[in-house]
Amino acid sequence: MANAEKFEAKSETERLIIRPLERADYAEWLSGFSGRSPSKHIYDPGRLDMSDCTEQWFQELVSKHQQLAHNDTAHVFAAFRKKDGRHIGMVDFSTLAREEFQWGRIGYTIHNQYWNQGFGNEAVTEALKIAFTQLGFHRIEAHINLDNEASVRLAESAGMKFECVREAFLYEGGEWVDHLIYSINHK
């Protein structure tokens, strides 16, 4: 698949549109982040200071996402609610290896004001379809902190299976920490 086709990757569900950010998305993107509730747990940043996120900053972010997709380094998707265009979160794929592997890593964040409505499952499940059918991945992994129960529930609800614990896998907070590995392969 050509990189231009990968850049255009998008999909829709009954309630969501999953696609790369566009320059015209600034107001909805900012509203989604600005409308967050206070933090609900350690892995939820809650309300964020968005004062540095000017429209010019956002335009540069969109350009960066386009370049990452063009280089097949990462593919970043926004999830928008169909009925009103609200930005509800992000799902991204980082390319870990291509060639005989076609292996990537998924990351996701749903704005906490949209939690417990099924949007996370819907966005991640649909984004996985994009990863397999439009981006050409065969295997996707989620790397999850051992105590991040919300992320585990979301990975499992999207069809990902627990595979293992990778010891001292990621350097976070000044130390090497273990991570749960959840994975799914294209069938």
CSV table of C-alpha atoms in Angstrom, one decimal:
chain,number,residue,atom,x,y,z
A,1,MET,CA,0.0,0.0,0.0
A,2,ALA,CA,1.3,3.4,-0.9
A,3,ASN,CA,2.1,5.9,1.9
A,4,ALA,CA,-0.5,8.3,0.5
A,5,GLU,CA,-3.2,5.7,0.9
A,6,LYS,CA,-2.1,5.1,4.5
A,7,PHE,CA,-2.3,8.8,5.2
A,8,GLU,CA,-5.9,8.8,4.0
A,9,ALA,CA,-6.9,5.8,6.2
A,10,LYS,CA,-10.2,6.4,8.0
A,11,SER,CA,-13.4,4.6,8.9
A,12,GLU,CA,-16.8,5.1,10.5
A,13,THR,CA,-18.9,3.3,13.0
A,14,GLU,CA,-22.5,3.8,14.0
A,15,ARG,CA,-21.5,6.6,16.3
A,16,LEU,CA,-18.0,7.6,15.4
A,17,ILE,CA,-15.7,8.9,12.7
A,18,ILE,CA,-12.1,7.7,13.0
A,19,ARG,CA,-9.6,9.7,10.9
A,20,PRO,CA,-6.4,11.7,11.0
A,21,LEU,CA,-6.6,15.2,12.4
A,22,GLU,CA,-7.2,17.9,9.8
A,23,ARG,CA,-6.2,21.6,10.1
A,24,ALA,CA,-9.9,22.6,10.4
A,25,ASP,CA,-10.3,20.4,13.6
A,26,TYR,CA,-8.6,22.8,16.0
A,27,ALA,CA,-11.7,24.1,17.8
A,28,GLU,CA,-13.2,20.6,18.3
A,29,TRP,CA,-9.9,19.1,19.3
A,30,LEU,CA,-9.3,21.9,21.8
A,31,SER,CA,-12.8,21.6,23.2
A,32,GLY,CA,-12.3,17.9,23.7
A,33,PHE,CA,-9.2,18.4,25.8
A,34,SER,CA,-10.4,21.5,27.5
A,35,GLY,CA,-13.7,19.8,28.6
A,36,ARG,CA,-12.0,17.1,30.5
A,37,SER,CA,-13.1,16.4,34.1
A,38,PRO,CA,-10.7,16.2,37.0
A,39,SER,CA,-8.5,13.1,37.0
A,40,LYS,CA,-10.3,9.9,37.9
A,41,HIS,CA,-7.2,7.7,38.5
A,42,ILE,CA,-3.4,7.7,38.2
A,43,TYR,CA,-3.3,7.1,34.4
A,44,ASP,CA,-5.9,9.8,33.7
A,45,PRO,CA,-4.3,13.2,33.4
A,46,GLY,CA,-7.7,14.9,33.9
A,47,ARG,CA,-7.9,18.6,33.2
A,48,LEU,CA,-4.9,19.8,31.2
A,49,ASP,CA,-3.4,23.2,30.8
A,50,MET,CA,-4.0,23.9,27.1
A,51,SER,CA,-2.8,27.5,27.1
A,52,ASP,CA,0.3,26.6,24.9
A,53,CYS,CA,-1.9,24.8,22.4
A,54,THR,CA,-2.5,27.7,20.0
A,55,GLU,CA,-4.0,27.3,16.6
A,56,GLN,CA,-0.5,27.7,15.1
A,57,TRP,CA,0.8,24.9,17.5
A,58,PHE,CA,-2.1,22.7,16.3
A,59,GLN,CA,-1.3,23.3,12.7
A,60,GLU,CA,2.3,22.1,13.4
A,61,LEU,CA,0.9,19.1,15.2
A,62,VAL,CA,-1.2,18.2,12.2
A,63,SER,CA,1.8,18.6,9.9
A,64,LYS,CA,3.9,16.4,12.3
A,65,HIS,CA,1.2,13.7,12.2
A,66,GLN,CA,1.1,13.8,8.4
A,67,GLN,CA,4.9,13.4,8.2
A,68,LEU,CA,4.9,10.5,10.7
A,69,ALA,CA,2.2,8.8,8.6
A,70,HIS,CA,4.1,9.5,5.4
A,71,ASN,CA,7.2,7.9,6.9
A,72,ASP,CA,5.1,5.0,8.3
A,73,THR,CA,6.6,5.8,11.8
A,74,ALA,CA,3.2,6.4,13.4
A,75,HIS,CA,-0.4,6.8,12.4
A,76,VAL,CA,-2.5,9.0,14.6
A,77,PHE,CA,-6.3,9.0,14.5
A,78,ALA,CA,-8.8,11.2,16.1
A,79,ALA,CA,-12.2,9.9,17.1
A,80,PHE,CA,-15.2,12.3,16.5
A,81,ARG,CA,-18.8,11.7,17.6
A,82,LYS,CA,-20.9,11.6,14.4
A,83,LYS,CA,-24.0,13.3,15.8
A,84,ASP,CA,-22.3,16.6,16.8
A,85,GLY,CA,-18.6,16.4,15.7
A,86,ARG,CA,-17.3,16.3,19.2
A,87,HIS,CA,-13.7,15.2,19.6
A,88,ILE,CA,-13.8,12.3,22.0
A,89,GLY,CA,-10.2,11.0,21.9
A,90,MET,CA,-7.2,9.7,20.0
A,91,VAL,CA,-5.9,6.3,18.9
A,92,ASP,CA,-2.4,5.8,17.5
A,93,PHE,CA,-0.3,3.1,16.0
A,94,SER,CA,3.5,3.1,16.1
A,95,THR,CA,5.3,0.9,13.6
A,96,LEU,CA,7.6,-1.5,15.4
A,97,ALA,CA,8.7,-3.6,12.4
A,98,ARG,CA,7.6,-4.0,8.8
A,99,GLU,CA,8.8,-6.6,6.3
A,100,GLU,CA,8.0,-10.1,7.5
A,101,PHE,CA,6.6,-8.8,10.8
A,102,GLN,CA,4.1,-6.1,10.0
A,103,TRP,CA,4.0,-5.3,13.7
A,104,GLY,CA,2.7,-2.3,15.5
A,105,ARG,CA,1.9,-0.8,18.9
A,106,ILE,CA,-1.5,0.8,19.8
A,107,GLY,CA,-2.0,3.7,22.1
A,108,TYR,CA,-5.3,5.3,23.0
A,109,THR,CA,-6.8,8.0,25.1
A,110,ILE,CA,-10.5,8.8,25.5
A,111,HIS,CA,-11.4,12.1,27.1
A,112,ASN,CA,-12.7,11.3,30.5
A,113,GLN,CA,-16.0,13.2,30.0
A,114,TYR,CA,-16.9,10.5,27.4
A,115,TRP,CA,-16.0,7.5,29.6
A,116,ASN,CA,-18.6,4.7,30.4
A,117,GLN,CA,-20.5,5.3,27.1
A,118,GLY,CA,-18.8,2.6,25.0
A,119,PHE,CA,-16.8,5.1,22.9
A,120,GLY,CA,-13.4,3.7,23.9
A,121,ASN,CA,-14.3,0.2,22.8
A,122,GLU,CA,-15.9,1.5,19.6
A,123,ALA,CA,-12.9,3.7,18.7
A,124,VAL,CA,-10.2,1.1,19.5
A,125,THR,CA,-12.1,-1.7,17.8
A,126,GLU,CA,-12.6,0.3,14.6
A,127,ALA,CA,-9.0,1.7,14.7
A,128,LEU,CA,-7.7,-1.9,14.9
A,129,LYS,CA,-9.7,-2.6,11.7
A,130,ILE,CA,-8.0,0.3,10.1
A,131,ALA,CA,-4.6,-1.0,11.2
A,132,PHE,CA,-5.2,-4.4,9.7
A,133,THR,CA,-7.1,-3.5,6.5
A,134,GLN,CA,-5.8,-0.1,5.6
A,135,LEU,CA,-2.3,0.2,7.2
A,136,GLY,CA,-1.3,-3.4,6.5
A,137,PHE,CA,-0.3,-4.5,10.0
A,138,HIS,CA,-0.5,-8.2,11.0
A,139,ARG,CA,0.1,-7.9,14.7
A,140,ILE,CA,-0.8,-5.1,17.1
A,141,GLU,CA,0.4,-4.9,20.8
A,142,ALA,CA,-0.8,-2.8,23.7
A,143,HIS,CA,1.9,-2.1,26.3
A,144,ILE,CA,0.0,-1.5,29.6
A,145,ASN,CA,1.2,-0.6,33.1
A,146,LEU,CA,0.5,-3.5,35.5
A,147,ASP,CA,-2.0,-1.5,37.6
A,148,ASN,CA,-3.8,0.2,34.7
A,149,GLU,CA,-7.1,-1.7,35.0
A,150,ALA,CA,-9.1,0.7,32.8
A,151,SER,CA,-6.6,0.2,29.9
A,152,VAL,CA,-6.7,-3.6,30.4
A,153,ARG,CA,-10.5,-3.6,30.3
A,154,LEU,CA,-10.5,-1.5,27.1
A,155,ALA,CA,-7.9,-3.8,25.4
A,156,GLU,CA,-9.8,-6.9,26.3
A,157,SER,CA,-13.1,-5.4,25.2
A,158,ALA,CA,-11.6,-4.7,21.8
A,159,GLY,CA,-10.5,-8.3,21.4
A,160,MET,CA,-6.9,-8.1,22.5
A,161,LYS,CA,-5.6,-11.0,24.5
A,162,PHE,CA,-3.1,-11.1,27.4
A,163,GLU,CA,0.2,-12.5,26.2
A,164,CYS,CA,2.8,-11.9,28.9
A,165,VAL,CA,4.5,-9.5,31.3
A,166,ARG,CA,7.7,-7.9,29.9
A,167,GLU,CA,10.0,-7.2,32.8
A,168,ALA,CA,11.8,-3.8,33.0
A,169,PHE,CA,10.2,-3.0,29.6
A,170,LEU,CA,9.8,0.8,29.7
A,171,TYR,CA,11.7,3.6,31.4
A,172,GLU,CA,9.0,5.6,33.2
A,173,GLY,CA,9.3,8.0,36.2
A,174,GLY,CA,13.1,7.4,36.5
A,175,GLU,CA,12.9,3.6,36.6
A,176,TRP,CA,12.4,0.6,34.4
A,177,VAL,CA,8.9,-0.8,34.8
A,178,ASP,CA,7.2,-4.0,33.9
A,179,HIS,CA,4.3,-3.9,31.4
A,180,LEU,CA,1.5,-6.2,30.5
A,181,ILE,CA,1.5,-7.1,26.8
A,182,TYR,CA,-1.9,-7.5,25.1
A,183,SER,CA,-1.9,-8.5,21.4
A,184,ILE,CA,-4.2,-9.2,18.5
A,185,ASN,CA,-3.3,-10.6,15.1
A,186,HIS,CA,-5.1,-10.0,11.8
A,187,LYS,CA,-7.0,-13.1,10.9
